[in-house]
mmCIF file of C-alpha atoms and ligand atoms in Angstrom:
data_model
loop_
_atom_site.group_PDB
_atom_site.id
_atom_site.type_symbol
_atom_site.label_atom_id
_atom_site.label_comp_id
_atom_site.label_asym_id
_atom_site.label_seq_id
_atom_site.Cartn_x
_atom_site.Cartn_y
_atom_site.Cartn_z
ATOM 1 C CA UNK V 75 0.000 0.000 0.000
ATOM 2 C CA UNK V 76 1.308 3.438 -0.902
ATOM 3 C CA UNK V 77 1.736 5.752 2.096
ATOM 4 C CA UNK V 78 0.195 8.561 0.037
ATOM 5 C CA UNK V 79 -2.464 7.807 -2.557
ATOM 6 C CA UNK V 80 -2.872 10.235 -5.453
ATOM 7 C CA UNK V 81 -6.143 10.796 -7.294
ATOM 8 C CA UNK V 82 -6.672 13.333 -10.056
ATOM 9 C CA UNK V 83 -10.051 14.950 -10.475
ATOM 10 C CA UNK V 84 -10.134 17.494 -13.324
ATOM 11 C CA UNK V 85 -7.371 19.963 -12.393
ATOM 12 C CA UNK V 86 -7.359 18.931 -8.734
ATOM 13 C CA UNK V 87 -4.834 16.482 -7.304
ATOM 14 C CA UNK V 88 -5.937 14.752 -4.100
ATOM 15 C CA UNK V 89 -3.077 13.412 -1.985
ATOM 16 C CA UNK V 90 -4.430 11.074 0.686
ATOM 17 C CA UNK V 91 -2.180 10.203 3.601
ATOM 18 C CA UNK V 92 -2.741 6.483 3.897
ATOM 19 C CA UNK V 93 -1.482 5.050 7.187
ATOM 20 C CA UNK V 94 -4.711 5.167 9.210
ATOM 21 C CA UNK V 95 -3.509 2.414 11.553
ATOM 22 C CA UNK V 96 -0.749 4.796 12.740
ATOM 23 C CA UNK V 97 -2.868 7.970 12.442
ATOM 24 C CA UNK V 98 -0.919 8.782 9.241
ATOM 25 C CA UNK V 99 2.292 9.259 11.211
ATOM 26 C CA UNK V 100 5.215 10.316 9.042
ATOM 27 C CA UNK V 101 7.624 7.457 8.406
ATOM 28 C CA UNK V 102 10.142 7.257 5.556
ATOM 29 C CA UNK V 103 7.427 6.097 3.127
ATOM 30 C CA UNK V 104 5.338 9.184 3.919
ATOM 31 C CA UNK V 105 8.379 11.427 3.452
ATOM 32 C CA UNK V 106 9.039 9.728 0.088
ATOM 33 C CA UNK V 107 5.362 10.268 -0.774
ATOM 34 C CA UNK V 108 5.625 13.982 0.027
ATOM 35 C CA UNK V 109 8.761 14.245 -2.130
ATOM 36 C CA UNK V 110 6.855 12.478 -4.926
ATOM 37 C CA UNK V 111 3.980 14.929 -4.504
ATOM 38 C CA UNK V 112 6.294 17.901 -5.046
ATOM 39 C CA UNK V 113 7.892 16.236 -8.082
ATOM 40 C CA UNK V 114 4.504 15.282 -9.534
ATOM 41 C CA UNK V 115 3.096 18.795 -9.289
ATOM 42 C CA UNK V 116 6.254 20.248 -10.858
ATOM 43 C CA UNK V 117 5.919 17.874 -13.826
ATOM 44 C CA UNK V 118 2.165 17.634 -14.349
ATOM 45 C CA UNK V 119 1.184 21.078 -15.593
ATOM 46 C CA UNK V 120 -2.523 20.255 -15.630
ATOM 47 C CA UNK V 121 -2.560 20.092 -11.802
ATOM 48 C CA UNK V 122 -4.060 23.423 -10.786
ATOM 49 C CA UNK V 123 -4.710 22.840 -7.082
ATOM 50 C CA UNK V 124 -3.540 20.149 -4.638
ATOM 51 C CA UNK V 125 -5.560 18.910 -1.666
ATOM 52 C CA UNK V 126 -3.884 16.957 1.139
ATOM 53 C CA UNK V 127 -6.189 14.986 3.420
ATOM 54 C CA UNK V 128 -5.782 12.164 5.925
ATOM 55 C CA UNK V 129 -7.424 8.751 5.810
ATOM 56 C CA UNK V 130 -9.256 7.715 8.977
ATOM 57 C CA UNK V 131 -9.598 9.803 12.122
ATOM 58 C CA UNK V 132 -6.396 11.824 11.808
ATOM 59 C CA UNK V 133 -4.915 14.239 9.308
ATOM 60 C CA UNK V 134 -1.463 13.325 10.598
ATOM 61 C CA UNK V 135 -0.257 12.633 14.164
ATOM 62 C CA UNK V 136 3.280 13.812 13.415
ATOM 63 C CA UNK V 137 6.540 12.009 12.869
ATOM 64 C CA UNK V 138 6.406 8.260 13.486
ATOM 65 C CA UNK V 139 7.625 8.001 17.074
ATOM 66 C CA UNK V 140 8.290 4.258 16.721
ATOM 67 C CA UNK V 141 10.553 4.994 13.755
ATOM 68 C CA UNK V 142 12.320 7.716 15.782
ATOM 69 C CA UNK V 143 12.896 5.245 18.613
ATOM 70 C CA UNK V 144 14.797 2.989 16.195
ATOM 71 C CA UNK V 145 16.800 5.897 14.762
ATOM 72 C CA UNK V 146 20.077 7.404 15.848
ATOM 73 C CA UNK V 147 20.490 11.193 15.883
ATOM 74 C CA UNK V 148 21.953 11.337 12.392
ATOM 75 C CA UNK V 149 19.186 9.233 10.824
ATOM 76 C CA UNK V 150 16.490 11.239 12.638
ATOM 77 C CA UNK V 151 18.074 14.478 11.434
ATOM 78 C CA UNK V 152 18.231 13.186 7.872
ATOM 79 C CA UNK V 153 14.530 12.231 7.905
ATOM 80 C CA UNK V 154 13.558 15.598 9.403
ATOM 81 C CA UNK V 155 15.678 17.394 6.816
ATOM 82 C CA UNK V 156 13.958 15.522 3.963
ATOM 83 C CA UNK V 157 10.565 16.314 5.503
ATOM 84 C CA UNK V 158 11.484 19.977 5.992
ATOM 85 C CA UNK V 159 12.703 20.298 2.405
ATOM 86 C CA UNK V 160 9.545 18.643 1.027
ATOM 87 C CA UNK V 161 7.457 21.146 3.040
ATOM 88 C CA UNK V 162 9.555 24.059 1.768
ATOM 89 C CA UNK V 163 8.912 22.590 -1.689
ATOM 90 C CA UNK V 164 5.161 23.052 -1.073
ATOM 91 C CA UNK V 165 5.698 26.798 -0.721
ATOM 92 C CA UNK V 166 7.746 26.994 -3.907
ATOM 93 C CA UNK V 167 5.271 25.072 -6.086
ATOM 94 C CA UNK V 168 3.301 27.029 -8.689
ATOM 95 C CA UNK V 169 0.023 25.369 -7.677
ATOM 96 C CA UNK V 170 -1.615 26.164 -4.343
ATOM 97 C CA UNK V 171 -1.982 23.377 -1.789
ATOM 98 C CA UNK V 172 -4.967 23.090 0.530
ATOM 99 C CA UNK V 173 -4.711 21.094 3.757
ATOM 100 C CA UNK V 174 -8.068 19.443 4.420
ATOM 101 C CA UNK V 175 -7.569 18.714 8.100
ATOM 102 C CA UNK V 176 -9.979 15.923 8.940
ATOM 103 C CA UNK V 177 -8.710 15.164 12.469
ATOM 104 C CA UNK V 178 -5.532 15.390 14.540
ATOM 105 C CA UNK V 179 -2.835 17.616 13.008
ATOM 106 C CA UNK V 180 -0.074 17.259 15.578
ATOM 107 C CA UNK V 181 3.689 17.738 15.462
ATOM 108 C CA UNK V 182 4.789 17.080 11.883
ATOM 109 C CA UNK V 183 1.100 16.962 10.920
ATOM 110 C CA UNK V 184 0.583 20.539 12.107
ATOM 111 C CA UNK V 185 3.858 21.476 10.385
ATOM 112 C CA UNK V 186 2.607 19.898 7.149
ATOM 113 C CA UNK V 187 -0.697 21.785 7.327
ATOM 114 C CA UNK V 188 1.116 25.077 8.025
ATOM 115 C CA UNK V 189 3.278 24.624 4.925
ATOM 116 C CA UNK V 190 0.109 24.439 2.812
ATOM 117 C CA UNK V 191 -1.398 27.614 1.342
ATOM 118 C CA UNK V 192 -4.833 27.220 2.910
ATOM 119 C CA UNK V 193 -6.069 25.179 5.872
ATOM 120 C CA UNK V 194 -9.681 24.060 5.929
ATOM 121 C CA UNK V 195 -10.497 22.062 9.044
ATOM 122 C CA UNK V 196 -13.236 19.733 10.178
ATOM 123 C CA UNK V 197 -14.967 20.868 13.364
ATOM 124 C CA UNK V 198 -13.434 17.718 14.910
ATOM 125 C CA UNK V 199 -9.822 18.618 14.102
ATOM 126 C CA UNK V 200 -7.135 19.404 16.667
ATOM 127 C CA UNK V 201 -3.822 21.172 16.182
ATOM 128 C CA UNK V 202 -0.695 21.256 18.281
ATOM 129 C CA UNK V 203 3.040 20.807 18.642
ATOM 130 C CA UNK V 204 3.235 18.098 21.342
ATOM 131 C CA UNK V 205 6.896 17.170 20.758
ATOM 132 C CA UNK V 206 7.817 18.555 24.197
ATOM 133 C CA UNK V 207 5.730 15.760 25.771
ATOM 134 C CA UNK V 208 8.148 13.171 24.399
ATOM 135 C CA UNK V 209 11.300 15.124 25.185
ATOM 136 C CA UNK V 210 12.026 16.571 21.751
ATOM 137 C CA UNK V 211 11.186 19.777 19.910
ATOM 138 C CA UNK V 212 9.505 20.445 16.545
ATOM 139 C CA UNK V 213 11.920 19.924 13.667
ATOM 140 C CA UNK V 214 10.053 20.705 10.447
ATOM 141 C CA UNK V 215 9.133 24.342 10.956
ATOM 142 C CA UNK V 216 6.846 24.070 14.005
ATOM 143 C CA UNK V 217 8.518 26.738 16.108
ATOM 144 C CA UNK V 218 9.045 28.982 13.075
ATOM 145 C CA UNK V 219 5.888 28.874 10.953
ATOM 146 C CA UNK V 220 3.628 28.751 14.016
ATOM 147 C CA UNK V 221 5.163 31.936 15.481
ATOM 148 C CA UNK V 222 4.773 33.708 12.149
ATOM 149 C CA UNK V 223 1.168 32.539 11.826
ATOM 150 C CA UNK V 224 -0.298 33.001 15.293
ATOM 151 C CA UNK V 225 2.261 35.259 16.959
ATOM 152 C CA UNK V 226 5.355 34.806 19.051
ATOM 153 C CA UNK V 227 3.836 34.335 22.523
ATOM 154 C CA UNK V 228 0.987 32.000 21.555
ATOM 155 C CA UNK V 229 3.393 29.827 19.537
ATOM 156 C CA UNK V 230 5.746 29.773 22.530
ATOM 157 C CA UNK V 231 2.865 28.648 24.751
ATOM 158 C CA UNK V 232 1.793 25.820 22.436
ATOM 159 C CA UNK V 233 5.352 24.551 21.914
ATOM 160 C CA UNK V 234 6.208 24.761 25.656
ATOM 161 C CA UNK V 235 3.013 23.152 26.962
ATOM 162 C CA UNK V 236 2.389 20.713 24.093
ATOM 163 C CA UNK V 237 -1.309 21.588 24.446
ATOM 164 C CA UNK V 238 -3.746 20.734 21.670
ATOM 165 C CA UNK V 239 -6.154 23.382 20.395
ATOM 166 C CA UNK V 240 -9.497 22.801 18.710
ATOM 167 C CA UNK V 241 -10.205 23.741 15.101
ATOM 168 C CA UNK V 242 -12.406 26.582 16.366
ATOM 169 C CA UNK V 243 -9.601 28.008 18.509
ATOM 170 C CA UNK V 244 -7.137 27.557 15.649
ATOM 171 C CA UNK V 245 -9.470 29.573 13.419
ATOM 172 C CA UNK V 246 -9.650 32.370 16.013
ATOM 173 C CA UNK V 247 -5.838 32.443 16.143
ATOM 174 C CA UNK V 248 -5.561 32.710 12.357
ATOM 175 C CA UNK V 249 -4.035 29.248 11.917
ATOM 176 C CA UNK V 250 -7.060 27.937 10.022
ATOM 177 C CA UNK V 251 -8.915 29.607 7.152
ATOM 178 C CA UNK V 252 -12.270 27.980 7.756
ATOM 179 C CA UNK V 253 -13.886 25.355 9.981
ATOM 180 C CA UNK V 254 -16.600 23.209 8.399
ATOM 181 C CA UNK V 255 -18.897 20.360 9.436
ATOM 182 C CA UNK V 256 -17.048 17.054 9.535
ATOM 183 C CA UNK V 257 -19.178 15.354 6.871
ATOM 184 C CA UNK V 258 -18.918 18.397 4.577
ATOM 185 C CA UNK V 259 -15.125 18.757 4.646
ATOM 186 C CA UNK V 260 -14.331 17.098 1.301
ATOM 187 C CA UNK V 261 -17.134 18.919 -0.515
ATOM 188 C CA UNK V 262 -16.209 22.321 0.967
ATOM 189 C CA UNK V 263 -12.547 21.875 0.067
ATOM 190 C CA UNK V 264 -13.442 20.685 -3.435
ATOM 191 C CA UNK V 265 -15.577 23.840 -3.859
ATOM 192 C CA UNK V 266 -12.698 26.127 -2.867
ATOM 193 C CA UNK V 267 -10.260 24.200 -5.092
ATOM 194 C CA UNK V 268 -12.620 24.547 -8.069
ATOM 195 C CA UNK V 269 -12.962 28.303 -7.541
ATOM 196 C CA UNK V 270 -9.154 28.644 -7.632
ATOM 197 C CA UNK V 271 -8.797 26.230 -10.576
ATOM 198 C CA UNK V 272 -11.058 28.466 -12.682
ATOM 199 C CA UNK V 273 -8.756 31.479 -12.322
ATOM 200 C CA UNK V 274 -5.798 32.281 -14.543
ATOM 201 C CA UNK V 275 -3.036 29.799 -13.625
ATOM 202 C CA UNK V 276 -0.442 32.531 -14.126
ATOM 203 C CA UNK V 277 -2.222 34.914 -11.764
ATOM 204 C CA UNK V 278 -2.700 32.135 -9.180
ATOM 205 C CA UNK V 279 1.016 31.307 -9.234
ATOM 206 C CA UNK V 280 2.027 34.951 -8.990
ATOM 207 C CA UNK V 281 -0.324 35.565 -6.052
ATOM 208 C CA UNK V 282 1.164 32.552 -4.277
ATOM 209 C CA UNK V 283 4.721 33.787 -4.906
ATOM 210 C CA UNK V 284 3.902 37.369 -3.931
ATOM 211 C CA UNK V 285 2.333 36.343 -0.618
ATOM 212 C CA UNK V 286 4.765 33.555 0.302
ATOM 213 C CA UNK V 287 8.023 35.207 -0.710
ATOM 214 C CA UNK V 288 6.865 38.716 0.144
ATOM 215 C CA UNK V 289 5.960 37.524 3.665
ATOM 216 C CA UNK V 290 9.642 36.829 4.302
ATOM 217 C CA UNK V 291 10.681 40.349 3.188
ATOM 218 C CA UNK V 292 10.338 43.778 4.748
ATOM 219 C CA UNK V 293 7.247 45.747 3.627
ATOM 220 C CA UNK V 294 9.114 48.029 1.215
ATOM 221 C CA UNK V 295 10.885 45.145 -0.558
ATOM 222 C CA UNK V 296 7.684 43.083 -0.526
ATOM 223 C CA UNK V 297 5.719 45.843 -2.232
ATOM 224 C CA UNK V 298 8.474 46.328 -4.837
ATOM 225 C CA UNK V 299 8.449 42.553 -5.463
ATOM 226 C CA UNK V 300 4.659 42.597 -5.787
ATOM 227 C CA UNK V 301 4.913 45.441 -8.346
ATOM 228 C CA UNK V 302 7.290 43.364 -10.494
ATOM 229 C CA UNK V 303 5.004 40.328 -10.306
ATOM 230 C CA UNK V 304 2.039 42.580 -11.156
ATOM 231 C CA UNK V 305 3.867 43.640 -14.341
ATOM 232 C CA UNK V 306 4.518 39.975 -15.122
ATOM 233 C CA UNK V 307 0.821 39.134 -14.672
ATOM 234 C CA UNK V 308 -0.109 42.147 -16.801
ATOM 235 C CA UNK V 309 1.943 40.840 -19.715
ATOM 236 C CA UNK V 310 0.214 37.430 -19.753
ATOM 237 C CA UNK V 311 -2.331 36.302 -22.362
ATOM 238 C CA UNK V 312 -4.736 35.624 -19.510
ATOM 239 C CA UNK V 313 -4.601 39.283 -18.460
ATOM 240 C CA UNK V 314 -5.614 40.366 -21.973
ATOM 241 C CA UNK V 315 -8.385 37.761 -21.949
ATOM 242 C CA UNK V 316 -9.582 38.676 -18.435
ATOM 243 C CA UNK V 317 -9.771 42.403 -19.104
ATOM 244 C CA UNK V 318 -11.344 41.933 -22.575
ATOM 245 C CA UNK V 319 -13.935 39.544 -21.132
ATOM 246 C CA UNK V 320 -14.802 42.141 -18.483
ATOM 247 C CA UNK V 321 -15.377 44.831 -21.118
ATOM 248 C CA UNK V 322 -17.326 42.415 -23.355
ATOM 249 C CA UNK V 323 -19.419 41.337 -20.340
ATOM 250 C CA UNK V 324 -18.616 37.629 -20.689
ATOM 251 C CA UNK V 325 -16.858 34.949 -18.628
ATOM 252 C CA UNK V 326 -13.094 34.869 -19.290
ATOM 253 C CA UNK V 327 -11.567 31.760 -20.846
ATOM 254 C CA UNK V 328 -8.252 31.364 -19.115
ATOM 255 C CA UNK V 329 -5.550 28.818 -19.932
ATOM 256 C CA UNK V 330 -6.268 25.373 -18.520
ATOM 257 C CA UNK V 331 -2.697 24.397 -17.678
ATOM 258 C CA UNK V 332 0.023 26.116 -15.720
HETATM 259 N N1 LIG F 401 3.930 7.858 15.687
HETATM 260 C C1 LIG F 401 3.736 6.525 15.635
HETATM 261 N N2 LIG F 401 2.542 5.947 15.911
HETATM 262 C C2 LIG F 401 1.536 6.760 16.266
HETATM 263 C C3 LIG F 401 1.670 8.157 16.350
HETATM 264 C C4 LIG F 401 2.946 8.714 16.025
HETATM 265 N N3 LIG F 401 3.173 10.050 16.020
HETATM 266 N N4 LIG F 401 0.497 8.696 16.739
HETATM 267 C C5 LIG F 401 -0.353 7.662 16.891
HETATM 268 N N5 LIG F 401 0.272 6.490 16.613
HETATM 269 C C6 LIG F 401 -0.284 5.134 16.651
HETATM 270 C C7 LIG F 401 -0.446 4.654 18.089
HETATM 271 O O1 LIG F 401 0.764 4.144 18.589
HETATM 272 C C8 LIG F 401 -1.528 3.624 17.920
HETATM 273 O O2 LIG F 401 -0.934 2.448 17.390
HETATM 274 P P1 LIG F 401 -1.211 1.005 18.110
HETATM 275 O O3 LIG F 401 -2.679 0.785 17.907
HETATM 276 O O4 LIG F 401 -0.349 0.089 17.323
HETATM 277 O O5 LIG F 401 -0.853 1.167 19.531
HETATM 278 C C9 LIG F 401 -2.400 4.191 16.825
HETATM 279 O O6 LIG F 401 -1.603 5.139 16.132
HETATM 280 C C10 LIG F 401 -3.625 4.910 17.344
HETATM 281 O O7 LIG F 401 -3.186 5.898 18.261
HETATM 282 P P2 LIG F 401 -3.801 6.058 19.743
HETATM 283 O O8 LIG F 401 -4.277 4.736 20.253
HETATM 284 O O9 LIG F 401 -2.810 6.790 20.577
HETATM 285 O O10 LIG F 401 -5.070 6.973 19.422
HETATM 286 P P3 LIG F 401 -5.802 7.996 20.417
HETATM 287 O O11 LIG F 401 -7.043 8.436 19.705
HETATM 288 O O12 LIG F 401 -5.944 7.435 21.765
HETATM 289 O O13 LIG F 401 -4.800 9.261 20.545
HETATM 290 C C11 LIG F 401 -3.342 10.967 19.657
HETATM 291 C C12 LIG F 401 -4.548 10.053 19.400
HETATM 292 C C13 LIG F 401 -3.695 12.007 20.717
HETATM 293 C C14 LIG F 401 -3.020 11.667 18.339
HETATM 294 C C15 LIG F 401 -2.138 10.134 20.147
HETATM 295 O O14 LIG F 401 -1.971 9.029 19.252
HETATM 296 C C16 LIG F 401 -0.838 10.879 20.190
HETATM 297 O O15 LIG F 401 -0.614 11.632 21.110
HETATM 298 N N6 LIG F 401 0.047 10.652 19.199
HETATM 299 C C17 LIG F 401 1.374 11.238 19.166
HETATM 300 C C18 LIG F 401 1.343 12.706 18.768
HETATM 301 C C19 LIG F 401 2.730 13.281 18.828
HETATM 302 O O16 LIG F 401 3.382 13.308 19.843
HETATM 303 N N7 LIG F 401 3.222 13.796 17.671
HETATM 304 C C20 LIG F 401 4.524 14.397 17.543
HETATM 305 C C21 LIG F 401 5.513 13.423 16.959
HETATM 306 S S1 LIG F 401 7.166 14.033 16.843
HETATM 307 C C22 LIG F 401 7.154 15.101 15.518
HETATM 308 O O17 LIG F 401 6.171 15.217 14.819
HETATM 309 C C23 LIG F 401 8.424 15.875 15.259
HETATM 310 C C24 LIG F 401 8.431 16.748 14.070
HETATM 311 O O18 LIG F 401 8.637 17.927 14.166
HETATM 312 C C25 LIG F 401 8.229 16.210 12.700
#
């Protein structure tokens, strides 16, 4: 059985974490699956939006602790480095990634969700960085992305206490875009993915780059970067089509592939 199962549905690629017996904990097969996901989206230009979801009751309960117990420091570091690079790869991809958080998103699972562009959560989901409870610390961006997303002190609290927060609390903190009913999660996420997939693929990619890369810059540099990407979007065929369609009062017909 593959640790991540891929299914294509029009321009949407579903990546289903498939280790329900271990709450989709991240072992080497899952890391390899995440690397494959990044490679796949780079190569398959018809993929417009990616959705990551867990099978069973968890999105992902973090790194596989049983695997860690068998690993020495160097092996553990190597696995974490591969995981971290795959997650950085998410941010660099042209296509947006939506985390459909169907249950526990803990440790590496929370880190995976945070590396996605949007997080839509089931009302039953929980988030947290519980590594401290087992004597380690987050290693795939937990202390870093969390502080940038929800603020320094709240991130410090979650990483120091290992406490889990509900989807509702995560939404209040700005970690989650939207909380939906558990049995409506897939449909809600599909709806959002379809809305994005109908836009100009060039504009979608440039928005993603402007927000993600600009976020790491100072405001002045970020705005200058945005202006350059605006000019790039302006020179695309889709921009001509979008503006012409507006004037002609019709729906634009944007390119179908990235
Ligand atoms: N690694 C390996 N196996 C895991 C796992 C993990 N992270 N999380 C759950 N499992 C396994 C359990 O061992 C159990 O397997 P068995 O039936 O063979 O015993 C199975 O999944 C079901 O789990 P539980 O019986 O514990 O389910 P629960 O509903 O009672 O509790 C839970 C759910 C609160 C998520 C609990 O499983 C838990 O606390 N898991 C560990 C969470 C954690 O500490 N994550 C951080 C890992 S380290 C990390 O992620 C570092 C990093 O930065 C990448």
